[in-house]
Coordinates of N, CA and C in Angstrom, one line a residue:
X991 N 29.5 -18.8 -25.2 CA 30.0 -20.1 -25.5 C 29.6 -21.1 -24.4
X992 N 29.4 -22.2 -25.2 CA 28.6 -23.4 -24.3 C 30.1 -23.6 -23.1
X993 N 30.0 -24.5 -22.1 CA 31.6 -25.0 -21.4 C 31.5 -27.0 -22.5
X994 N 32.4 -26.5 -22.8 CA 32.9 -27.8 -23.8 C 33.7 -28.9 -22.9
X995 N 33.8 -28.6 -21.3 CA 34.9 -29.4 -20.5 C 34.0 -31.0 -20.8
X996 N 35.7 -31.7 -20.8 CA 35.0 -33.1 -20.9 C 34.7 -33.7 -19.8
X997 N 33.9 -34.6 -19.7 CA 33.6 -35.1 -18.2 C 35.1 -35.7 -17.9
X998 N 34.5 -35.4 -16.4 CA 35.8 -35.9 -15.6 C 35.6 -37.9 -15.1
X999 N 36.4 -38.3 -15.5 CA 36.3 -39.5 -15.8 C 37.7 -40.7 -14.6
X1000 N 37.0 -40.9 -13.4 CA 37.9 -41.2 -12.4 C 37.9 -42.6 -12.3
X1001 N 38.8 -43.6 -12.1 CA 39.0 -45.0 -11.6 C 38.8 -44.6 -9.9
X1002 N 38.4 -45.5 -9.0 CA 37.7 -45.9 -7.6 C 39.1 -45.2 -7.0
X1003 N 40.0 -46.2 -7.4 CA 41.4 -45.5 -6.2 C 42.3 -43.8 -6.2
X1004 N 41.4 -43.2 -7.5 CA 41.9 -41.9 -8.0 C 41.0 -41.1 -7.0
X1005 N 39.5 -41.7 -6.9 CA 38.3 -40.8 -7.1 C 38.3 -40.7 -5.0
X1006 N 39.1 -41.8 -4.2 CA 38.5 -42.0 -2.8 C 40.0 -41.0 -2.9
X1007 N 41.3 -41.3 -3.3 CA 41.9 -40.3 -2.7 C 41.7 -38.6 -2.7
X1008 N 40.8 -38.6 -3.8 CA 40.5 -37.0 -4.0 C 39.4 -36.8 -3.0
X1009 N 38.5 -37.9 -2.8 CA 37.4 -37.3 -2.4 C 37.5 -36.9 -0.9
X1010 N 39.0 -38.0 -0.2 CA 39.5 -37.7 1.0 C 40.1 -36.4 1.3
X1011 N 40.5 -35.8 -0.1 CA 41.3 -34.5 0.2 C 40.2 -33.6 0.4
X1012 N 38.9 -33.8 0.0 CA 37.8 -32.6 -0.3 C 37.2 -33.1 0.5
X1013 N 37.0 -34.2 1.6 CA 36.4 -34.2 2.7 C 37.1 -33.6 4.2
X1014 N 38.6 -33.5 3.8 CA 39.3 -33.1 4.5 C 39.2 -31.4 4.8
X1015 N 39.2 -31.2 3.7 CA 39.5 -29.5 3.4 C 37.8 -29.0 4.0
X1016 N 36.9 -29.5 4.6 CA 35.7 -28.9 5.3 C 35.0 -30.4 5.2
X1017 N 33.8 -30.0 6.2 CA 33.3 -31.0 6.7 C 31.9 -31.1 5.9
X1018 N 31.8 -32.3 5.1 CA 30.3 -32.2 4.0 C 29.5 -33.3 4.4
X1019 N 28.6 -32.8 3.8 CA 27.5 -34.4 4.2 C 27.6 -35.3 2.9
X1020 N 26.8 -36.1 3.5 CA 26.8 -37.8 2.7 C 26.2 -37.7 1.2
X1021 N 25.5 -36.8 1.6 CA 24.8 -36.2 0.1 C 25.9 -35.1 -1.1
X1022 N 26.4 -34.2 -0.2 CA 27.2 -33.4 -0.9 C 28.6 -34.6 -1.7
X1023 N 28.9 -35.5 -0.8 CA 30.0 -36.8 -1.7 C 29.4 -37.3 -2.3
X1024 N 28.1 -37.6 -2.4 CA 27.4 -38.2 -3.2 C 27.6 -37.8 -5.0
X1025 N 26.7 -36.7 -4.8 CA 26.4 -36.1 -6.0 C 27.8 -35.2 -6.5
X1026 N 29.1 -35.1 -5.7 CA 30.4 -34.9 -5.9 C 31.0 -36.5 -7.3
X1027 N 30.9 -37.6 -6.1 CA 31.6 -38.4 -7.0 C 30.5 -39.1 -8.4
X1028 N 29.1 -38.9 -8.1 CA 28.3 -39.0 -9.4 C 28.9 -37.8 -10.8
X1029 N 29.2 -36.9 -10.4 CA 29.6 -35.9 -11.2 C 31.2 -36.0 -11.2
X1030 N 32.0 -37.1 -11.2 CA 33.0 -37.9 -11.2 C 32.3 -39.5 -12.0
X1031 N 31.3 -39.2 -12.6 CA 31.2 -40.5 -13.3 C 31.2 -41.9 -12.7
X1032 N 31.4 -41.7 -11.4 CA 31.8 -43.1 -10.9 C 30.4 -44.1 -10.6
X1033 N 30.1 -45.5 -11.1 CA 29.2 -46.0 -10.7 C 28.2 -46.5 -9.5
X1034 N 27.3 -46.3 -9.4 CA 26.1 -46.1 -7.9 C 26.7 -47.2 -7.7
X1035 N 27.6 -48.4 -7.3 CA 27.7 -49.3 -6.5 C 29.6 -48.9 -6.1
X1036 N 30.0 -48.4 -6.8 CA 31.5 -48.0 -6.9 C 31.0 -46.6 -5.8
X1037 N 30.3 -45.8 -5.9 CA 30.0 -44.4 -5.1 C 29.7 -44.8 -3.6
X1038 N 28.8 -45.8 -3.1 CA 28.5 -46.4 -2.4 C 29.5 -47.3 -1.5
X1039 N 30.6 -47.7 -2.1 CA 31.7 -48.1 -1.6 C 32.6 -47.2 -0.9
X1040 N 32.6 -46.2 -2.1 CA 33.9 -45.0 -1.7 C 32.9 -44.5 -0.6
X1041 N 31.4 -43.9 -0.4 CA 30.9 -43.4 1.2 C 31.6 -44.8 2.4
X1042 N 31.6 -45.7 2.0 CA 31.3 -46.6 3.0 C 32.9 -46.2 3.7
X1043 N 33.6 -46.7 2.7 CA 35.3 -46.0 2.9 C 35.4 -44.8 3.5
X1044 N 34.6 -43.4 3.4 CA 34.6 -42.7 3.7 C 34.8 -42.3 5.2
X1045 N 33.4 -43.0 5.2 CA 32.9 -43.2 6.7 C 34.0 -44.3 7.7
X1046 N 34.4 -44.9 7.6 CA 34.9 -46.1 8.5 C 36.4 -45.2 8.3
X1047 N 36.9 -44.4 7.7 CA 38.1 -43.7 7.7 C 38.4 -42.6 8.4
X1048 N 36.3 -42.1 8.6 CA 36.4 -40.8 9.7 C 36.9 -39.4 8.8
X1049 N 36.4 -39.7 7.3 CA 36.5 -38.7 6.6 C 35.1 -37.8 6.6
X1050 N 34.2 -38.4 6.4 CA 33.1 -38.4 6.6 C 32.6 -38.7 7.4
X1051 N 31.6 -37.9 8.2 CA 31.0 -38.1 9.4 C 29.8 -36.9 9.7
X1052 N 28.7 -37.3 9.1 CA 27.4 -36.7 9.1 C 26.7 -36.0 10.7
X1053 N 27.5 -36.6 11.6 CA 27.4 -36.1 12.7 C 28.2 -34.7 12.6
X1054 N 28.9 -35.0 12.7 CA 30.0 -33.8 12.9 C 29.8 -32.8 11.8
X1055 N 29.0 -33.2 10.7 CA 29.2 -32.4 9.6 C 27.8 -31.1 10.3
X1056 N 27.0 -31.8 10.7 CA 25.7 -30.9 11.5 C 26.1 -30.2 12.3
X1057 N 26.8 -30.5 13.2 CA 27.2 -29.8 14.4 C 28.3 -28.3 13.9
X1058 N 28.9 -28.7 13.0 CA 29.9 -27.1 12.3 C 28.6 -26.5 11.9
X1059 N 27.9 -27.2 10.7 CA 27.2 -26.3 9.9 C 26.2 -25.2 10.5
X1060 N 25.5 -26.1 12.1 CA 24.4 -25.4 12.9 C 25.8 -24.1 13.7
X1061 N 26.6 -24.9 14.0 CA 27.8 -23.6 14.8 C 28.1 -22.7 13.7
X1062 N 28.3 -22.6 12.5 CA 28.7 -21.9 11.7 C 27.7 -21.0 11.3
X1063 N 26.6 -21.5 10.8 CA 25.1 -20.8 10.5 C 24.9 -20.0 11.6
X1064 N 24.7 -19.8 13.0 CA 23.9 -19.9 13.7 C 25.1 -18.5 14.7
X1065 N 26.3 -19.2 14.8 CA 27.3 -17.9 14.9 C 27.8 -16.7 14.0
X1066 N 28.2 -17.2 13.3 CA 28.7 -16.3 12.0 C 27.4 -15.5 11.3
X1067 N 26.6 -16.8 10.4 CA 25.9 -15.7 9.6 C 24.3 -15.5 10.5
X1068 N 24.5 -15.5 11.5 CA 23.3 -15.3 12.5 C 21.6 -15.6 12.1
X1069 N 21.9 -17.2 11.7 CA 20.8 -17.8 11.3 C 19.8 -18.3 12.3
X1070 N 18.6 -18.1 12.2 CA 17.6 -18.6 13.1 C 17.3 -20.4 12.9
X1071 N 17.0 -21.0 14.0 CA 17.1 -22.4 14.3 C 16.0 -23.2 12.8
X1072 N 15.2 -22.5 12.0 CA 14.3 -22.6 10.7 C 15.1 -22.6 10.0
X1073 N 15.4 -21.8 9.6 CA 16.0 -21.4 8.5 C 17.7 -22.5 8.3
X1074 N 18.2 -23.0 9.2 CA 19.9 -23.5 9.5 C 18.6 -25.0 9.7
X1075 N 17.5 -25.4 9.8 CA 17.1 -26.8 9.5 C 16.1 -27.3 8.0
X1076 N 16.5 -25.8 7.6 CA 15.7 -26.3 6.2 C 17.1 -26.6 5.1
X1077 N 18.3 -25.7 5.7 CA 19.4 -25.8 5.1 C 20.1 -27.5 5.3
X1078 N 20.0 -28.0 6.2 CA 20.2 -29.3 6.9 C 19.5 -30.2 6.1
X1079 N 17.9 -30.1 5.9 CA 17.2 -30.4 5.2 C 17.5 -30.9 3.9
X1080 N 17.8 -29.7 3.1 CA 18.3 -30.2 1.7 C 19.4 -30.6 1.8
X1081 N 20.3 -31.1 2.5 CA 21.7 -31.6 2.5 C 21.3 -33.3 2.7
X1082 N 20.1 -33.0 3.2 CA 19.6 -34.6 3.3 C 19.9 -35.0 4.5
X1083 N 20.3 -34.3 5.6 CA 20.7 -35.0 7.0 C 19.7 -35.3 7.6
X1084 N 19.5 -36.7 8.4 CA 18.3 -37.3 9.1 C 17.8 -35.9 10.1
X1085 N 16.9 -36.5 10.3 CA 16.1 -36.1 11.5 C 16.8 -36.0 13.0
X1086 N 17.0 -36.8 13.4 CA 17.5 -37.1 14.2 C 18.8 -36.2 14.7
X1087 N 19.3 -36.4 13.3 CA 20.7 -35.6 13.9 C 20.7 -33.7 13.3
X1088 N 19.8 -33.8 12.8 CA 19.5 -32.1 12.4 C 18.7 -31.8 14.1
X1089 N 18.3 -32.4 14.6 CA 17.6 -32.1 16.4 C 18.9 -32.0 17.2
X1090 N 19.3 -32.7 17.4 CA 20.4 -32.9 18.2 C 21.7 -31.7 17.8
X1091 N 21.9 -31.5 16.2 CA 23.1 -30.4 16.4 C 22.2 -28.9 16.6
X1092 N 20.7 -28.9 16.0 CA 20.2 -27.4 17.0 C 19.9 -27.4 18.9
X1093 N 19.9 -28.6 19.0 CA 20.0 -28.5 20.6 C 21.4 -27.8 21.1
X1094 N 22.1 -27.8 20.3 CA 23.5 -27.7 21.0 C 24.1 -25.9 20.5
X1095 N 22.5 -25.5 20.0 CA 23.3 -23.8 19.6 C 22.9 -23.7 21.8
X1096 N 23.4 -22.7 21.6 CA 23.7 -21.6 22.9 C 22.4 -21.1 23.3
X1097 N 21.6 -20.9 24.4 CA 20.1 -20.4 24.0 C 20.4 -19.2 23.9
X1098 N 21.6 -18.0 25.7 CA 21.5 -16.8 24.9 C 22.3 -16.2 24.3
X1099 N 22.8 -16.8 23.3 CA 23.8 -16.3 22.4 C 22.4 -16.4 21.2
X1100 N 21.7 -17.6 20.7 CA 20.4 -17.1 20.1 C 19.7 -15.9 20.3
X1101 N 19.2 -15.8 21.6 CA 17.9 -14.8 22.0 C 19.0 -13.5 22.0
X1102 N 20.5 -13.5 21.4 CA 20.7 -12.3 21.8 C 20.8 -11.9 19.8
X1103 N 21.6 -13.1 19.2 CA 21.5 -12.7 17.7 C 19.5 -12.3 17.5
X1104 N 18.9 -12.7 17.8 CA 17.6 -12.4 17.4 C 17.2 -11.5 18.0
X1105 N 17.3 -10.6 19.1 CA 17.4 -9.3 19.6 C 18.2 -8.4 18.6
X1106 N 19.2 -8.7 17.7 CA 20.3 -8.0 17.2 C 19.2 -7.7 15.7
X1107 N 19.0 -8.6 15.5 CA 18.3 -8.6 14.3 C 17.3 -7.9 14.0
X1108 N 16.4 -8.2 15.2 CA 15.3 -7.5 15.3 C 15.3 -5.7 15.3
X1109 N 16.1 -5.8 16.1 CA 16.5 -4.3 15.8 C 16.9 -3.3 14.6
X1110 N 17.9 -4.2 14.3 CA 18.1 -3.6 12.9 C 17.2 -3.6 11.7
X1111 N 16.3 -4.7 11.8 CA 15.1 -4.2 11.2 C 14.0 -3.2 11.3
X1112 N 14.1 -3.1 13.1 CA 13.9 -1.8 13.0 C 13.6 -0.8 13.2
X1113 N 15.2 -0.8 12.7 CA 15.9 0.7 12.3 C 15.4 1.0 10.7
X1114 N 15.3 0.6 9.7 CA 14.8 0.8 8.3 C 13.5 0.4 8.2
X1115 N 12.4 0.1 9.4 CA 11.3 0.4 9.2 C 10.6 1.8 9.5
X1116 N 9.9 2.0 8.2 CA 9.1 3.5 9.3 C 7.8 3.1 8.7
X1117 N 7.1 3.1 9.8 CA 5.6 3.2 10.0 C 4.8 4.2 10.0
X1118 N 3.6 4.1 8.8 CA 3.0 5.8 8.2 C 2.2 5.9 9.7
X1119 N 1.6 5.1 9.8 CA 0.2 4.9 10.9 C 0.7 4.0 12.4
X1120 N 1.7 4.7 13.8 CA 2.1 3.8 14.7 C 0.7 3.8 15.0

């Protein structure tokens, strides 16, 4: 079966208090509210308001949103500094600030996840010909 949901169909003052609750509840980029409140119907000059709102309310904040995602990537699911800027990347975060939140991983807490890794790779390599 197709999903038959009807679109979701928000007025400006419905759509910033929700979008404040779902900026609240984790830290997203400018792009993830973006294409949030487009798929809320709301119009590119109405969307553009509610970021601006966003931002000057400290709900949003593209800074901060880099700095979790490189701490979170980078500790937790032990992502290498490529891989946590191509992720950055498609979220649409400048330049500028995708540099600045990998400057701020750990170096050996890095060189030790990448020791960790490497290892365990291997361990499930076997080589016919050392």
């Amino acid at each position: 079966m197709f999903n038959t949901k009807p679109p979701l169909i928000l007025d400006k003052k419905t759509a910033l208090v929700k979008a404040e609750s779902w900026c609240a509840y984790q830290e997203r980029a400018q792009q993830e509210v973006r294409d949030k409140l487009y798929e809320w119907n709301l119009k590119p000059n109405e969307v553009e308001e509610l970021i601006t709102e966003l931002i000057t309310t400290n709900f949003l904040n593209e800074e901060r949103f880099a700095m979790a995602y490189v701490s979170g990537k980078s500790n937790i699911k032990k992502w290498g500094k490529i891989k946590i800027k191509q992720g950055l990347k498609l979220k649409k975060v400048p330049e500028k600030l995708i540099q600045k939140a990998l400057n701020s991983i750990d170096g050996d807490q890095y060189l030790a996840n990448l020791l960790a890794t490497a290892e365990k790779k291997s361990a499930v390599l076997n080589e016919k010909d050392p």
